[in-house]
Amino acid sequence: MAACNLLVLHGPNLNMLGQREPALYGHQTLAEINQLLETRAAELEATVELFQSNSEGALIDKVQEACSRIDGILINPGAFTHYSYALRDALAAAGLPLIEVHLSNIFAREPFRRRSVIAPEASGLLCGLGADSYLLGLEALVNVIKKQRGKNYE
Ligand code: DQA
């Protein structure tokens, strides 16, 4: 089976991990989480392209630019989760397997965080597990892609 080429997107303020509200988001930096993702991807025989932006437009541009050469997307949309219809539309247009992740449990926080406008486009959502949300999400994404490939071969 061909390798999975995955795009990992981190939304706004996630570049501040490690310093940003550690009681909520933990002490790991984004660089550390990215390192864990690269290691896990290699174990799963997948490649990962890692991208963070604080800008909605830059995330959308990345989805549009990458969608023809990747097999799936893992995204932590940060606060865009709760209101970015533009990012949701870009992900829908890409038409690729999608997993949404959050470090914190968005359902146990303020009411505005309990709704994701991205989630209806995703195969699944993992949250509340810190960096494990990303690592389990990566594994889930590879499984979704493999299942889809299996179906196409049936
Ligand atoms: C977050 C949750 C969002 O509500 C918040 O705006 C973030 C981080 C998380 O990973 O827990 O920036 O996506």
Coordinates of C-alpha atoms and ligand atoms in Angstrom, one line a residue:
M1 CA 0.0 0.0 0.0
A2 CA 1.3 3.5 -0.9
A3 CA 2.5 5.7 2.0
C4 CA 0.1 8.2 3.5
N5 CA 1.1 11.8 3.0
L6 CA -0.5 13.9 5.8
L7 CA -0.9 17.6 6.4
V8 CA -1.0 18.7 10.0
L9 CA -2.4 22.2 10.6
H10 CA -2.2 24.1 13.8
G11 CA -4.4 27.2 14.1
P12 CA -3.9 30.5 15.9
N13 CA -2.0 30.9 19.2
L14 CA -0.8 27.3 19.1
N15 CA 2.7 28.7 18.4
M16 CA 2.6 29.8 22.0
L17 CA 2.2 26.4 23.5
G18 CA 4.5 25.8 26.5
Q19 CA 3.9 29.4 27.6
R20 CA 0.2 29.7 26.9
E21 CA -2.1 28.9 29.8
P22 CA -0.2 25.7 30.7
A23 CA -2.9 24.6 33.1
L24 CA -5.2 24.2 30.1
Y25 CA -2.8 23.3 27.3
G26 CA 0.1 21.7 29.0
H27 CA 3.9 22.5 29.1
Q28 CA 4.9 21.0 25.8
T29 CA 5.9 23.4 23.0
L30 CA 4.6 23.2 19.5
A31 CA 8.1 22.1 18.4
E32 CA 7.9 19.2 20.9
I33 CA 4.5 18.1 19.7
N34 CA 5.6 18.3 16.1
Q35 CA 8.6 16.1 16.9
L36 CA 6.3 13.5 18.5
L37 CA 4.1 13.7 15.4
E38 CA 7.0 13.1 13.1
T39 CA 8.2 10.1 15.1
R40 CA 4.7 8.6 15.2
A41 CA 4.2 9.2 11.5
A42 CA 7.4 7.4 10.7
E43 CA 6.2 4.4 12.8
L44 CA 3.0 4.4 10.8
E45 CA 5.0 4.7 7.5
A46 CA 3.4 8.1 6.8
T47 CA 4.9 11.5 6.0
V48 CA 3.8 14.7 7.7
E49 CA 3.9 18.2 6.5
L50 CA 3.5 20.6 9.5
F51 CA 2.1 24.1 9.3
Q52 CA 1.0 26.6 11.9
S53 CA -0.5 30.0 11.3
N54 CA -2.3 32.7 13.2
S55 CA -4.1 33.7 10.1
E56 CA -7.3 32.2 8.7
G57 CA -6.3 33.1 5.1
A58 CA -2.9 31.4 5.4
L59 CA -4.5 28.2 6.7
I60 CA -7.0 28.2 3.8
D61 CA -4.2 28.9 1.3
K62 CA -2.3 25.9 2.7
V63 CA -5.3 23.6 2.3
Q64 CA -5.8 24.7 -1.3
E65 CA -2.1 24.5 -2.2
A66 CA -1.6 21.1 -0.6
C67 CA -4.8 19.2 -1.3
S68 CA -3.8 17.7 -4.6
R69 CA -0.6 16.1 -3.1
I70 CA -1.8 14.9 0.3
D71 CA -4.0 12.0 1.5
G72 CA -5.5 13.5 4.6
I73 CA -5.5 16.4 7.1
L74 CA -5.1 16.5 10.9
I75 CA -6.2 19.9 12.2
N76 CA -6.3 21.7 15.5
P77 CA -8.1 24.8 14.3
G78 CA -7.7 26.7 17.6
A79 CA -10.4 29.3 18.1
F80 CA -11.3 29.1 14.3
T81 CA -13.0 25.9 15.4
H82 CA -15.8 27.8 16.8
Y83 CA -16.6 30.3 14.0
S84 CA -14.6 29.9 10.8
Y85 CA -17.0 28.9 8.0
A86 CA -14.3 29.9 5.5
L87 CA -11.9 27.3 6.9
R88 CA -14.7 24.8 7.1
D89 CA -15.5 25.4 3.4
A90 CA -11.8 25.0 2.4
L91 CA -11.6 21.7 4.2
A92 CA -14.9 20.5 2.6
A93 CA -13.7 21.5 -0.8
A94 CA -10.4 19.6 -0.3
G95 CA -12.6 16.5 0.1
L96 CA -9.9 14.6 2.0
P97 CA -10.1 12.5 5.2
L98 CA -10.1 14.9 8.1
I99 CA -9.6 14.5 11.8
E100 CA -10.0 17.4 14.2
V101 CA -8.1 17.5 17.5
H102 CA -7.9 19.7 20.6
L103 CA -5.5 19.6 23.5
S104 CA -8.3 20.6 26.0
N105 CA -11.7 19.2 26.4
I106 CA -13.7 21.8 24.5
F107 CA -17.0 20.3 25.8
A108 CA -16.0 21.0 29.4
R109 CA -15.2 24.6 28.8
E110 CA -17.0 27.9 28.1
P111 CA -20.3 27.5 26.1
F112 CA -18.8 29.2 23.0
R113 CA -16.1 26.4 22.8
R114 CA -18.6 23.6 22.9
R115 CA -19.5 24.0 19.2
S116 CA -17.2 23.2 16.4
V117 CA -18.2 24.4 12.9
I118 CA -15.4 22.3 11.5
A119 CA -16.5 18.9 13.0
P120 CA -19.3 18.2 10.6
E121 CA -16.7 17.9 7.9
A122 CA -14.4 15.6 9.9
S123 CA -14.4 11.8 10.2
G124 CA -13.8 12.2 13.9
L125 CA -12.8 14.5 16.7
L126 CA -10.4 13.9 19.6
C127 CA -10.1 16.3 22.5
G128 CA -9.0 16.7 26.1
L129 CA -6.0 14.4 25.9
G130 CA -3.2 16.9 25.5
A131 CA -0.6 15.9 22.9
D132 CA -2.2 12.4 22.8
S133 CA -5.2 14.0 21.0
Y134 CA -2.8 14.7 18.2
L135 CA -1.0 11.4 18.3
L136 CA -4.2 9.3 18.5
G137 CA -5.7 11.6 15.8
L138 CA -2.8 10.9 13.5
E139 CA -3.3 7.2 13.9
A140 CA -7.0 7.5 13.3
L141 CA -6.4 9.5 10.2
V142 CA -4.1 6.8 8.8
N143 CA -6.8 4.2 9.6
V144 CA -9.5 6.3 7.8
I145 CA -7.2 6.6 4.7
K146 CA -6.4 2.9 4.7
K147 CA -10.1 1.9 5.0
Q148 CA -11.0 4.3 2.2
R149 CA -8.2 2.8 0.0
G150 CA -9.4 -0.7 0.8
K151 CA -13.0 0.3 -0.2
N152 CA -11.7 1.6 -3.5
Y153 CA -9.9 -1.7 -4.2
E154 CA -13.1 -3.8 -3.4
Ligands
DQA1 C1 -7.9 24.5 21.4 C2 -9.3 24.9 22.0 C3 -9.8 26.2 21.4 O1 -11.1 26.5 22.0 C4 -8.8 27.3 21.7 O2 -9.3 28.5 21.1 C5 -7.5 27.0 21.2 C6 -6.9 25.6 21.6 C7 -7.3 23.2 22.0 O3 -6.4 22.7 21.4 O4 -7.7 22.9 23.1 O5 -6.7 27.8 20.7 O6 -8.1 24.2 20.0

